[in-house]
Each structure stands twice: as structure tokens, then as C-alpha cells.
Coordinates of C-alpha atoms in Angstrom, one line a residue:
Chain A
M1 CA 0.0 0.0 0.0
D2 CA 2.8 2.4 0.8
I3 CA 6.5 2.4 0.6
G4 CA 7.0 1.7 4.3
T5 CA 5.0 -1.6 4.3
T6 CA 7.8 -4.0 3.3
R7 CA 10.2 -2.4 5.8
R8 CA 7.7 -2.5 8.6
V9 CA 6.9 -6.2 8.0
S10 CA 10.5 -7.1 8.1
L11 CA 10.9 -5.1 11.3
F12 CA 8.0 -6.8 12.8
F13 CA 9.5 -10.2 12.3
A14 CA 12.9 -9.0 13.4
A15 CA 11.4 -7.7 16.6
H16 CA 9.4 -10.9 17.0
A17 CA 12.6 -13.0 16.7
T18 CA 14.4 -11.0 19.3
K19 CA 11.5 -11.3 21.7
I20 CA 11.5 -15.1 21.6
H21 CA 15.0 -15.1 23.1
K22 CA 14.1 -12.6 25.7
T23 CA 11.1 -14.5 27.0
P24 CA 12.8 -16.6 29.7
L25 CA 14.5 -13.5 31.1
T26 CA 11.2 -11.6 31.4
F27 CA 9.8 -14.7 33.1
L28 CA 12.5 -14.6 35.7
K29 CA 11.7 -11.0 36.4
G30 CA 8.1 -11.9 37.1
F31 CA 6.6 -10.3 34.1
A32 CA 5.6 -13.5 32.4
T33 CA 2.0 -12.3 31.8
M34 CA 2.9 -10.0 28.9
K35 CA 2.3 -11.8 25.7
R36 CA 3.1 -10.5 22.2
Y37 CA 0.2 -9.2 20.2
S38 CA 0.1 -10.6 16.7
A39 CA -2.4 -11.9 14.1
F40 CA -1.7 -15.4 15.5
A41 CA -2.5 -14.3 19.0
V42 CA -5.8 -12.8 17.9
A43 CA -6.7 -16.1 16.1
R44 CA -5.6 -18.1 19.2
E45 CA -7.7 -16.0 21.5
A46 CA -10.7 -16.1 19.1
M47 CA -10.6 -19.9 19.5
R48 CA -10.9 -19.7 23.3
H49 CA -13.3 -16.9 23.8
H50 CA -10.6 -14.4 24.5
T51 CA -9.9 -15.8 28.0
G52 CA -6.1 -15.8 27.5
W53 CA -5.3 -12.1 27.3
G54 CA -3.1 -11.0 30.2
R55 CA -2.6 -7.6 31.7
A56 CA -1.0 -5.3 29.2
W57 CA 1.4 -4.0 31.9
A58 CA 2.1 -4.8 35.6
K59 CA 0.5 -2.6 38.1
P60 CA 2.7 -2.2 41.2
T61 CA 1.0 -0.3 43.9
Q62 CA 4.0 0.4 46.1
P63 CA 7.3 1.7 44.8
K64 CA 10.7 0.2 45.7
K65 CA 13.0 2.0 48.2
K66 CA 15.4 3.1 45.5
Y67 CA 15.7 3.4 41.7
D68 CA 18.5 4.4 39.4
A69 CA 16.2 6.9 37.8
I70 CA 12.8 8.2 38.6
I71 CA 10.7 9.9 36.0
V72 CA 7.9 12.1 37.3
G73 CA 4.9 12.0 34.9
A74 CA 3.5 9.0 33.2
G75 CA 2.3 10.8 30.1
G76 CA 3.7 10.2 26.6
H77 CA 6.9 12.2 27.2
G78 CA 7.7 10.6 30.6
L79 CA 7.0 7.1 29.4
A80 CA 8.9 7.6 26.2
T81 CA 11.9 8.9 28.3
A82 CA 11.8 5.8 30.5
Y83 CA 11.4 3.5 27.4
Y84 CA 14.5 4.9 25.7
L85 CA 16.5 4.9 28.9
G86 CA 15.9 1.1 29.0
K87 CA 16.1 0.4 25.3
N88 CA 19.0 2.6 24.3
F89 CA 21.0 2.7 27.5
G90 CA 20.1 -0.4 29.4
I91 CA 18.9 1.5 32.4
T92 CA 15.9 -0.4 33.6
N93 CA 15.8 0.1 37.3
V94 CA 13.4 3.0 36.7
A95 CA 10.1 4.1 38.2
I96 CA 7.6 6.3 36.4
L97 CA 5.5 8.2 39.0
E98 CA 2.1 9.5 38.0
K99 CA -0.2 11.5 40.3
G100 CA -3.3 10.8 38.3
W101 CA -3.6 8.0 35.8
L102 CA -1.5 6.9 32.9
G103 CA -1.8 9.3 29.9
G104 CA -4.5 11.3 31.7
G105 CA -3.0 14.7 31.2
N106 CA -2.2 16.3 27.9
T107 CA -1.4 13.0 26.3
G108 CA -5.1 12.1 26.5
R109 CA -6.3 15.6 25.7
N110 CA -4.6 16.7 22.5
T111 CA -5.7 16.6 18.8
T112 CA -3.1 14.0 17.9
I113 CA -1.5 15.9 15.1
I114 CA 2.0 14.8 14.0
R115 CA 4.2 17.0 11.8
S116 CA 7.7 18.2 11.6
N117 CA 7.5 21.2 9.3
Y118 CA 9.3 23.7 11.5
L119 CA 11.5 26.5 10.5
Q120 CA 14.4 26.4 12.9
D121 CA 17.1 23.7 12.7
P122 CA 16.9 22.5 16.3
S123 CA 13.1 22.1 16.0
A124 CA 13.3 20.3 12.7
A125 CA 15.9 18.0 14.1
I126 CA 13.9 16.9 17.2
Y127 CA 10.4 16.9 15.6
E128 CA 11.6 15.0 12.5
K129 CA 13.3 12.5 14.7
S130 CA 10.0 12.2 16.5
R131 CA 8.0 11.8 13.3
S132 CA 10.3 9.2 11.9
L133 CA 10.0 7.2 15.2
Y134 CA 6.2 7.3 14.9
E135 CA 6.6 5.6 11.5
T136 CA 7.7 2.3 13.1
M137 CA 6.3 2.8 16.6
S138 CA 3.6 0.2 16.3
Q139 CA 6.3 -2.4 15.3
D140 CA 8.8 -1.2 17.8
L141 CA 6.4 -1.4 20.7
N142 CA 4.3 -4.3 19.4
Y143 CA 1.3 -2.1 20.1
N144 CA -0.9 -0.6 17.5
V145 CA -0.7 3.2 17.9
M146 CA -2.6 3.6 14.6
F147 CA -0.1 6.0 13.1
S148 CA -1.8 7.4 10.1
P149 CA 0.5 9.5 7.9
R150 CA -2.4 11.0 6.0
G151 CA -0.7 14.3 5.4
V152 CA -0.9 17.7 7.0
I153 CA -1.7 21.0 5.3
M154 CA -1.0 24.3 6.9
L155 CA -3.2 26.9 5.1
A156 CA -1.8 30.2 4.0
Q157 CA -4.5 32.8 4.2
T158 CA -2.5 36.0 4.2
Q159 CA 0.4 37.2 2.1
S160 CA 2.8 37.0 5.1
E161 CA 1.8 33.3 5.5
I162 CA 2.6 32.6 1.9
R163 CA 6.1 34.1 2.4
G164 CA 6.5 32.3 5.7
Y165 CA 5.5 28.9 4.5
K166 CA 7.6 29.2 1.3
R167 CA 10.5 30.0 3.5
T168 CA 9.7 27.1 5.8
A169 CA 9.5 24.8 2.7
H170 CA 13.0 25.9 1.6
A171 CA 14.3 25.5 5.2
N172 CA 12.8 22.0 5.4
A173 CA 14.5 21.1 2.1
L174 CA 17.8 22.0 3.6
Q175 CA 17.0 20.1 6.8
G176 CA 15.9 16.9 5.0
V177 CA 12.3 17.3 6.1
K178 CA 10.0 16.5 3.2
T179 CA 7.5 19.3 2.7
E180 CA 6.3 21.3 -0.2
W181 CA 4.4 24.5 -1.0
I182 CA 1.1 23.8 -2.8
E183 CA -1.2 26.1 -4.7
P184 CA -4.9 26.6 -3.9
A185 CA -6.1 24.2 -6.6
R186 CA -4.1 21.4 -5.0
V187 CA -5.5 22.3 -1.6
K188 CA -9.0 22.0 -3.0
E189 CA -8.1 18.6 -4.6
L190 CA -6.8 17.3 -1.2
V191 CA -9.8 18.7 0.8
P192 CA -12.9 18.9 -1.4
I193 CA -15.0 20.0 1.5
M194 CA -13.0 23.2 1.9
N195 CA -14.3 26.6 0.7
I196 CA -11.1 28.2 -0.6
D197 CA -12.8 31.4 -1.7
G198 CA -13.1 33.2 1.5
P199 CA -15.0 35.4 2.3
R200 CA -12.8 36.7 5.0
Y201 CA -9.6 34.7 4.3
P202 CA -9.4 33.0 1.0
V203 CA -7.0 30.0 0.8
L204 CA -3.9 31.2 -1.0
G205 CA -2.0 27.9 -0.8
G206 CA -0.5 25.8 1.8
L207 CA 2.5 24.0 3.3
W208 CA 2.0 20.3 2.7
Q209 CA 3.7 17.5 4.6
A210 CA 2.6 14.2 3.1
R211 CA 4.1 12.1 5.9
G212 CA 2.5 14.1 8.7
G213 CA -0.7 12.8 10.2
T214 CA -2.2 11.5 13.3
A215 CA -1.9 8.6 15.8
R216 CA -4.0 7.2 18.6
H217 CA -2.9 9.2 21.5
D218 CA -3.9 6.8 24.3
A219 CA -2.3 3.9 22.5
V220 CA 1.0 5.8 22.5
A221 CA 1.0 6.1 26.3
W222 CA -0.3 2.5 26.7
G223 CA 2.2 1.1 24.3
Y224 CA 5.2 2.8 26.0
A225 CA 3.8 1.7 29.4
R226 CA 3.5 -1.9 28.3
A227 CA 7.1 -1.8 26.9
C228 CA 8.5 -0.2 30.0
S229 CA 6.7 -2.7 32.3
D230 CA 8.1 -5.5 30.1
M231 CA 11.6 -4.2 30.8
G232 CA 10.9 -4.4 34.5
M233 CA 10.2 -0.8 35.2
D234 CA 7.5 0.3 37.7
V235 CA 4.7 2.5 36.4
I236 CA 3.1 3.7 39.6
Q237 CA -0.1 5.6 39.3
Q238 CA -1.9 7.7 42.0
C239 CA 1.5 8.6 43.4
E240 CA 2.0 12.3 43.6
V241 CA 5.4 13.8 44.3
T242 CA 5.1 16.1 47.3
G243 CA 8.8 17.0 47.7
V244 CA 12.2 16.7 46.2
R245 CA 15.1 15.8 48.5
T246 CA 18.6 17.1 47.7
S247 CA 21.9 16.9 49.5
G248 CA 24.9 19.1 48.7
G249 CA 23.2 20.4 45.5
K250 CA 22.5 16.9 44.3
V251 CA 19.2 15.1 44.1
V252 CA 18.9 12.1 46.5
G253 CA 15.2 11.2 46.2
V254 CA 11.6 12.3 46.3
D255 CA 8.8 12.3 48.8
T256 CA 5.5 11.0 47.5
T257 CA 2.0 10.1 48.6
K258 CA 3.3 6.5 48.7
G259 CA 6.3 7.3 50.8
A260 CA 9.9 8.4 50.2
I261 CA 11.8 7.0 47.3
D262 CA 15.6 7.4 46.7
C263 CA 17.1 7.9 43.3
D264 CA 20.3 8.8 41.5
K265 CA 18.7 10.7 38.7
L266 CA 15.3 12.5 38.5
G267 CA 13.5 13.4 35.3
M268 CA 10.7 15.9 35.6
V269 CA 8.3 15.4 32.7
V270 CA 5.1 17.0 33.9
A271 CA 4.1 19.6 31.2
G272 CA 1.8 22.2 32.7
H273 CA 2.8 21.5 36.3
A274 CA 6.6 21.8 35.6
S275 CA 6.8 25.1 37.5
V276 CA 5.1 23.6 40.5
L277 CA 7.5 20.6 40.6
A278 CA 10.5 22.8 40.0
E279 CA 9.6 25.0 42.9
K280 CA 9.7 21.8 45.2
A281 CA 13.3 21.3 43.9
G282 CA 14.2 24.9 44.6
F283 CA 14.5 26.4 41.2
R284 CA 12.2 28.3 38.8
L285 CA 11.4 27.9 35.1
P286 CA 10.9 30.5 32.5
M287 CA 7.3 29.5 31.6
E288 CA 3.7 30.0 32.3
S289 CA 0.8 27.5 32.3
V290 CA -2.4 28.2 30.3
A291 CA -5.5 26.2 29.2
L292 CA -5.8 24.9 25.7
Q293 CA -9.1 23.4 24.5
A294 CA -10.2 20.9 22.0
L295 CA -13.6 19.5 21.0
V296 CA -15.1 16.8 18.8
S297 CA -18.2 16.6 16.8
E298 CA -20.7 13.8 16.4
P299 CA -19.3 11.1 14.1
I300 CA -20.0 11.4 10.4
K301 CA -19.1 9.5 7.3
P302 CA -15.5 10.0 6.0
C303 CA -15.2 13.5 4.5
M304 CA -11.7 14.6 5.0
D305 CA -8.6 12.4 4.9
V306 CA -5.9 14.9 5.8
V307 CA -5.2 17.2 8.7
V308 CA -5.9 20.9 8.1
M309 CA -4.4 23.7 10.2
A310 CA -5.5 27.3 9.6
N311 CA -3.3 29.5 11.8
T312 CA -4.6 32.9 10.7
V313 CA -8.2 32.1 11.7
H314 CA -7.0 29.9 14.5
G315 CA -8.5 26.5 14.1
Y316 CA -7.3 23.0 13.1
M317 CA -9.3 20.0 12.2
S318 CA -9.0 16.3 11.3
Q319 CA -11.4 13.4 11.2
S320 CA -10.9 10.5 13.6
D321 CA -11.3 6.9 12.7
K322 CA -14.6 7.0 14.5
G323 CA -15.8 9.7 12.2
E324 CA -15.7 12.6 14.7
M325 CA -14.3 15.9 13.5
V326 CA -11.5 16.7 16.0
I327 CA -11.0 20.4 16.5
G328 CA -8.5 22.5 18.3
G329 CA -8.1 26.2 18.8
G330 CA -6.2 28.7 20.7
T331 CA -5.1 29.1 24.3
D332 CA -6.6 31.3 26.9
G333 CA -4.8 34.6 27.6
Y334 CA -4.2 34.0 31.3
N335 CA -2.6 31.5 33.8
N336 CA -4.8 28.6 34.6
Y337 CA -4.5 25.1 36.1
T338 CA -8.1 24.0 35.9
Q339 CA -8.1 22.0 32.7
R340 CA -11.0 23.9 31.4
G341 CA -10.9 27.0 29.2
S342 CA -13.1 29.9 28.2
F343 CA -16.1 29.5 26.0
H344 CA -15.4 32.3 23.7
H345 CA -12.3 30.5 22.4
I346 CA -14.4 27.6 21.3
E347 CA -16.8 30.0 19.6
E348 CA -13.9 31.7 17.8
T349 CA -12.4 28.5 16.6
V350 CA -15.7 27.0 15.4
R351 CA -16.7 30.3 13.7
A352 CA -13.4 30.2 11.7
L353 CA -13.8 26.5 10.8
V354 CA -17.4 26.9 9.7
E355 CA -16.3 29.6 7.3
T356 CA -13.5 27.4 5.9
F357 CA -15.6 24.2 5.9
P358 CA -19.3 25.2 5.4
M359 CA -20.6 21.6 5.6
I360 CA -19.7 21.3 9.3
G361 CA -22.1 24.2 10.1
R362 CA -24.9 21.9 11.2
L363 CA -22.7 19.4 13.1
K364 CA -23.4 18.9 16.8
M365 CA -20.4 19.0 19.1
L366 CA -20.2 16.1 21.4
R367 CA -17.4 16.8 23.9
Q368 CA -15.1 19.6 24.8
W369 CA -12.2 19.6 27.2
G370 CA -9.1 21.5 28.2
G371 CA -5.5 20.7 29.1
I372 CA -2.8 22.8 30.8
V373 CA 0.0 23.6 28.5
D374 CA 3.4 25.0 29.5
V375 CA 4.5 27.9 27.4
T376 CA 8.1 29.2 27.5
G377 CA 9.4 32.6 26.5
D378 CA 10.3 31.5 23.0
R379 CA 7.5 28.9 22.6
S380 CA 10.0 26.2 22.3
P381 CA 10.5 23.3 24.8
I382 CA 13.1 22.9 27.5
L383 CA 15.1 19.7 27.7
S384 CA 17.8 20.5 30.1
K385 CA 20.0 19.9 33.1
T386 CA 18.9 22.1 36.0
P387 CA 20.6 24.0 38.8
V388 CA 20.3 20.8 40.9
D389 CA 22.7 18.0 40.0
G390 CA 21.0 14.9 38.8
I391 CA 17.7 16.6 38.1
F392 CA 16.7 16.9 34.4
V393 CA 13.7 18.7 33.1
N394 CA 11.6 18.1 30.0
C395 CA 8.8 20.6 29.6
G396 CA 7.6 23.6 27.7
W397 CA 6.2 21.7 24.7
G398 CA 3.3 24.1 25.0
T399 CA 0.5 23.5 22.4
G400 CA 2.4 21.0 20.3
G401 CA 3.7 18.2 22.5
F402 CA 2.0 15.1 21.2
K403 CA 3.9 15.0 17.9
A404 CA 7.2 15.2 19.8
I405 CA 6.6 12.3 22.2
P406 CA 9.1 9.7 20.8
G407 CA 11.7 12.2 19.8
S408 CA 11.5 14.0 23.1
G409 CA 11.8 10.7 25.0
W410 CA 14.7 9.6 22.8
A411 CA 16.6 12.9 23.4
M412 CA 15.7 13.2 27.1
A413 CA 16.9 9.6 27.7
E414 CA 20.2 10.4 26.1
L415 CA 20.5 13.6 28.2
M416 CA 19.8 11.7 31.4
A417 CA 22.1 8.8 30.6
K418 CA 25.0 10.6 29.1
G419 CA 24.6 14.1 30.5
E420 CA 24.3 15.6 27.0
S421 CA 22.5 15.0 23.7
P422 CA 22.9 16.7 20.3
L423 CA 19.1 16.9 20.1
T424 CA 18.8 18.8 23.4
D425 CA 21.9 21.0 23.4
E426 CA 20.0 24.1 22.2
Y427 CA 17.0 23.4 24.3
N428 CA 18.7 24.0 27.6
M429 CA 16.8 26.2 30.2
F430 CA 19.7 28.7 30.3
R431 CA 19.3 29.8 26.7
F432 CA 17.2 32.7 27.6
R433 CA 20.0 34.3 29.5
E434 CA 22.1 34.5 26.4
G435 CA 19.2 35.3 24.1
K436 CA 19.7 32.1 22.1
F437 CA 16.0 31.6 21.4
I438 CA 14.6 28.9 19.2
D439 CA 12.0 31.3 17.9
E440 CA 9.3 29.2 16.3
S441 CA 6.2 31.1 17.1
V442 CA 7.0 34.3 15.4
A443 CA 9.1 32.9 12.6
A444 CA 6.8 30.1 11.5
G445 CA 3.5 31.7 12.3
V446 CA 2.5 28.7 14.3
A447 CA -0.8 28.8 16.1
H448 CA -0.6 29.3 19.8
Chain B
M1 CA -16.5 33.1 31.7
L2 CA -14.1 35.1 33.8
T3 CA -15.6 38.4 35.1
L4 CA -13.4 41.1 36.6
N5 CA -14.6 44.4 38.1
C6 CA -12.7 47.3 36.6
P7 CA -11.5 49.4 39.5
Y8 CA -11.5 52.6 37.3
C9 CA -14.9 52.6 35.6
G10 CA -16.6 50.2 38.0
V11 CA -17.9 47.9 35.2
D12 CA -18.1 44.1 35.8
A13 CA -16.3 43.3 32.6
D14 CA -16.5 39.9 30.9
E15 CA -13.1 38.5 29.8
T16 CA -13.9 39.3 26.2
D17 CA -13.8 42.9 27.1
L18 CA -10.4 42.5 28.8
H19 CA -6.9 41.5 27.9
G20 CA -4.6 39.6 30.2
E21 CA -1.2 41.4 30.5
G22 CA 0.7 38.8 32.5
E23 CA 2.3 38.7 35.9
A24 CA 1.9 41.7 38.1
H25 CA 4.4 43.5 40.4
L26 CA 7.5 42.6 38.3
K27 CA 10.4 44.7 39.3
R28 CA 11.9 46.1 36.1
F29 CA 15.6 45.9 35.4
G30 CA 17.4 47.7 32.6
P31 CA 20.8 49.1 32.0
N32 CA 23.4 48.4 34.7
S33 CA 21.5 45.5 36.1
T34 CA 23.2 42.1 36.4
D35 CA 22.5 39.3 33.8
D36 CA 20.6 37.4 36.4
E37 CA 18.3 40.3 37.3
F38 CA 17.6 41.1 33.6
H39 CA 17.0 37.4 32.8
D40 CA 14.6 37.0 35.7
Y41 CA 12.7 40.1 34.9
L42 CA 12.3 39.1 31.3
F43 CA 11.6 35.4 31.5
Q44 CA 11.2 33.9 35.0
R45 CA 7.6 33.8 36.2
Q46 CA 5.9 32.7 39.4
N47 CA 3.4 30.6 37.4
P48 CA 1.8 29.5 40.8
K49 CA -1.0 26.9 41.1
G50 CA -3.1 29.0 43.5
V51 CA -3.0 32.6 44.5
H52 CA -1.8 34.8 41.6
F53 CA -1.5 38.5 40.9
E54 CA -1.9 39.8 37.3
R55 CA -2.1 42.9 35.2
W56 CA -5.2 43.2 33.1
R57 CA -6.4 45.9 30.7
H58 CA -10.0 46.9 30.2
V59 CA -9.3 47.0 26.5
Y60 CA -12.9 47.2 25.2
G61 CA -14.0 49.5 28.0
C62 CA -12.3 52.4 29.6
G63 CA -8.9 51.2 28.3
K64 CA -7.2 51.4 31.7
F65 CA -4.7 48.9 33.1
F66 CA -5.5 47.4 36.5
H67 CA -4.5 44.6 38.8
A68 CA -6.4 41.4 39.7
A69 CA -5.8 38.8 42.4
R70 CA -7.0 35.4 41.3
C71 CA -6.6 31.7 42.1
T72 CA -5.3 29.8 39.1
A73 CA -6.4 26.5 40.6
T74 CA -10.0 27.4 41.0
L75 CA -10.5 30.5 38.9
E76 CA -11.8 32.3 42.0
V77 CA -11.3 36.1 41.9
F78 CA -10.2 37.6 45.2
G79 CA -10.5 41.2 44.0
T80 CA -9.2 43.9 41.6
Y81 CA -7.2 47.0 42.5
L82 CA -5.6 50.1 40.9
A83 CA -2.5 49.9 38.8
Q84 CA -0.6 52.6 40.7
T85 CA 0.9 50.3 43.4
L86 CA 4.0 48.2 43.9
E87 CA 2.2 45.6 45.9
P88 CA -1.3 44.4 46.6
P89 CA -3.3 46.6 49.0
Q90 CA -3.8 45.3 52.5
D91 CA -7.6 44.7 52.1
I92 CA -6.9 42.4 49.1
K93 CA -4.2 40.5 51.1
D94 CA -6.7 40.2 54.0
K95 CA -9.4 38.8 51.6
I96 CA -6.9 36.2 50.3
T97 CA -5.7 35.3 53.8
A98 CA -9.3 34.6 54.9
K99 CA -9.7 32.1 52.1
R100 CA -6.1 30.7 51.7
P101 CA -4.5 31.2 55.2
S102 CA -1.0 30.0 54.2
W103 CA -0.6 31.7 50.8
T104 CA 2.6 33.2 49.7
W105 CA 3.6 34.8 46.4
G106 CA 7.0 36.1 45.6
N107 CA 7.9 38.4 48.5
F108 CA 4.3 38.8 49.5
S109 CA 2.2 36.9 52.0

């Protein structure tokens, strides 16, 4: 069907073969319940009324006394960090602590868009790494994350956007990120339901990334959790970190609602609550937390098989596999930790989208929700050492974190294991002091 | 919808009439300040989960800047006060203390 299929099939079998050798070891560790998912397993279970499916991941209720590394936050980024610590660096004595439930923060609240069409080189590097890891994630994790590279269009609706996106397309060509500038007729061909004639903002073209798309957000968290658990890591839910213990400027452990735990290294990967956790460790972060909302319509028949982002009018939309139109908009203009946003932002977003897609005008909206996003001074993330030795922070993904999950985890794991990573060098939290911004928001006209 | 009382014109303004202007009571640093001071002034923010002080502007009303004391964890508004002050007035602090006895914010409590 597509060029990746052959490679993925061979990867699947390669992964499968490796796994067979690992099975006795996992058995000794006490994680024998995890079975590989495959067409054969589905057939086998169909024959016995699906009585043989084990737990997808172990559910330890109490943490151990000490771990080599603790990751705070069992969302996509935290779990991916833990996964690559184990997979790439062999560090498996790891706990992932989650105050709520697995993937229940922004990982479960975003609009699942994956793209890497950024202007600045450090952004292109980490987001394209991430996008490419999504390509094989289902095979790597043996868990179907439903990655759907259906293509992403960012609409140009003003002259400055035309210039901006053409510039980005040229930058992407130099960075090795495959994107192209497309004319309005091609936009209409890709999205027949779009009204490209205005009235307020006619579509003047777009930046097209054919291998961008969507994935199943919960499955990304679940897949990583299952793989982490399989490596012997502890994913501990309902375990809130209440304090960070340091000694001589170095981290020694955390206090939690399930007791004190010691660790050599601590990774803070808590998105909107990064400032709150950093304060417990005695330092501050250059960021603010605001609410970002999304909503979905009632399910309808397939009508749009690409992701469309319209940054001037501030709305983006895709159709989920269930048929719901998934819609995202802008952030609130003030600090907020309540996971709900202001109604007028929904109104603004929907008004813009109804203008661009007249046929959705009579759709009913089913659900609306908010998440707390962490926005830095230059709208780019922070993956960094901190003033406390042994504490690393991964935050500031703001309104675009989902697409970055695997790349962020990959880079953060390298940073935690080796103390540096080429992907995180320019994302350190001290860049603001020197004015070395990674200025995506203004340069690329990205919606925020 | 967030509603704030504008202390200048007395209107209970909806948030669509207002514009958030960020953290209040920042001490401004410029020439001759240290790198740390300038960095903190430009980028470091309290970003508290709880009591917060902000600047707002009644942009589609009287146009004036003012201050608001809010809770970012509940969206409760403790009160609004005039812009010409370096710290929250005592009556606002008292109102907050009545509801959040152990609050602190920067150098205030």
C-alpha cells in the first residue's frame, strides 16, 4: 500500500525473533504475563473466547526503596523517556510516577497531530526524529498506535503566511524534512469540502507535509507503558510527588504520597505542572501555564482524509477513525491550572472553521475539554540539566507536545544517561540568559 | 466566563472585554543590572498553582490597566485594584488570607 510496508513487515519479524529469546528472562523477572500481540494471538484467543489475554502492563501499587532513575509524569513524554532509557542505554531500574492516571494529562487531551515542518534547525531535528520514530512505533512497541501518515496542510490565508511557508518549505528542504508548497487548486483537490474562496480569508496555498498525520494518543501512552513494564520498570499511578530531597546540591530522592523513594537521577516530565514541581526542587522555570481546549463533533461519514491547520483564523481539524471531527483552537490569555478554558475561544475556533468548511455548520459538538500547556518565553521546549545536580527537566512543549513524544523521549533519555544529547543542546533552560532563542512562534506563524 | 470588576470605571467586565497582560508587580531591570536580574525580569515567572497577581487591561471599555488577584487552581477572583501600586493593598491581602491562610507569592504573604 505504501513504501513503508515492506520495511515494517521485516521489522515486525525482526522484533518478534528478538522477543522469543528474551522471554525466559522476562519470566524470571516476574513479568511473564505479557504476551506479544500478533495476528496469530488474535486467532488463538478467538478460538478460546478471549480468555487468555493477560494484563498489558504490571500494576505495582508500592514503589521500591530506590531506583537508578525516577521519571515524574506517566504521560507520553515521561513514558517515552523511560522506554528509551531502557532500550537505548540499558537503564531499567526505573520508576515512572504519576499523580493521576496513565496518559490522563495532555497525552489524553490533544488533537493527535504529528508533523515536523518547523523553520528552525533545532526544531526540525527533534520533531523530524520524532515523526520518523512514529513511522515504526507500532512495530517497535508491538502495540498498534494507529499512526496514520495521512498528510498535514497548513493553510496560507495571508500574504505573510505565503512568504512564511515558502521560507519554511525551503528550510525544510535543507533540513531533509520532506514538505512542499502547494497552490490553492491542489489544496482543494486534497480537501474537497474546503471553501477556498473566503469570504474573509481565501486560501492562497499551503505547506503540505505528506508524511505528517495523526496517531491514537492513548495507545502511544499505553504502548510505552507496556514496553516499560516489560523491561521491569515500575509504572506507579496515583502517586504524587510532594517534595524533592537534595543533599549538597544533588538530588537524592523524592517524597511521594506513597512514601519516600531514593534515586540517583530524576527526570521531571510534567508539562503544565513543571513550575510547581521545579519549585519543590528549589528552582524556577521561564514558563507559564495556560489552558488549551479541544472539541469533537458527532461522528459522520468520512469526509476529510488529511489534517488541516489554519493558523490565521486559529483552528485546526482532522477526522478521527470513529468519524468525529477533531477540532483544536487557541489558548486562553491568562494563567490557569483548571483543565477547562473559556467558552469564547471555542466560539472563535468554530466560527473560523465553519467559514472554511461550510458543511460542518450543522454538526453537533459532542465533547469539549481542556489541558494545561506549559508555554516558554520563545514557545520552544526545555530539555535540560537544572541547577540541581541529577535533576533533568523536559517541559515547555506548549501547544504541540504530542507530535514530539518519541523524539522527546529519545533525546531526554540520552541527556539523562550521558549528560548531553545533540538533540537537546540548544533546548537548555539557560538559553534565555544568552538570548539564544529557538524562535518558532513568530518565525513560523504557528498557532498558539 | 471570567468576570473582573474594573476598579476605574466600576464595570463588571467579561473576559472578552479584557486583555490579560501577564504577571503583576514585576520589578523592572534595565541598563546596569546584572544578567541574572535582567533574565529573571524578562523570563522567570511565578506561574503558581493557586494565588496569583496579574495585570489586566479593560481594553474594550475604559482602556485602563489594573491589577487582579485570582486563584489559578479554582479561577476564583479575590479582587481587583488600581495599577498605581507596587504591591497588593492590605484589604486584598486580607481577603486572600481569609480564604487561603498559608498563601505566599514572591515576597508577599
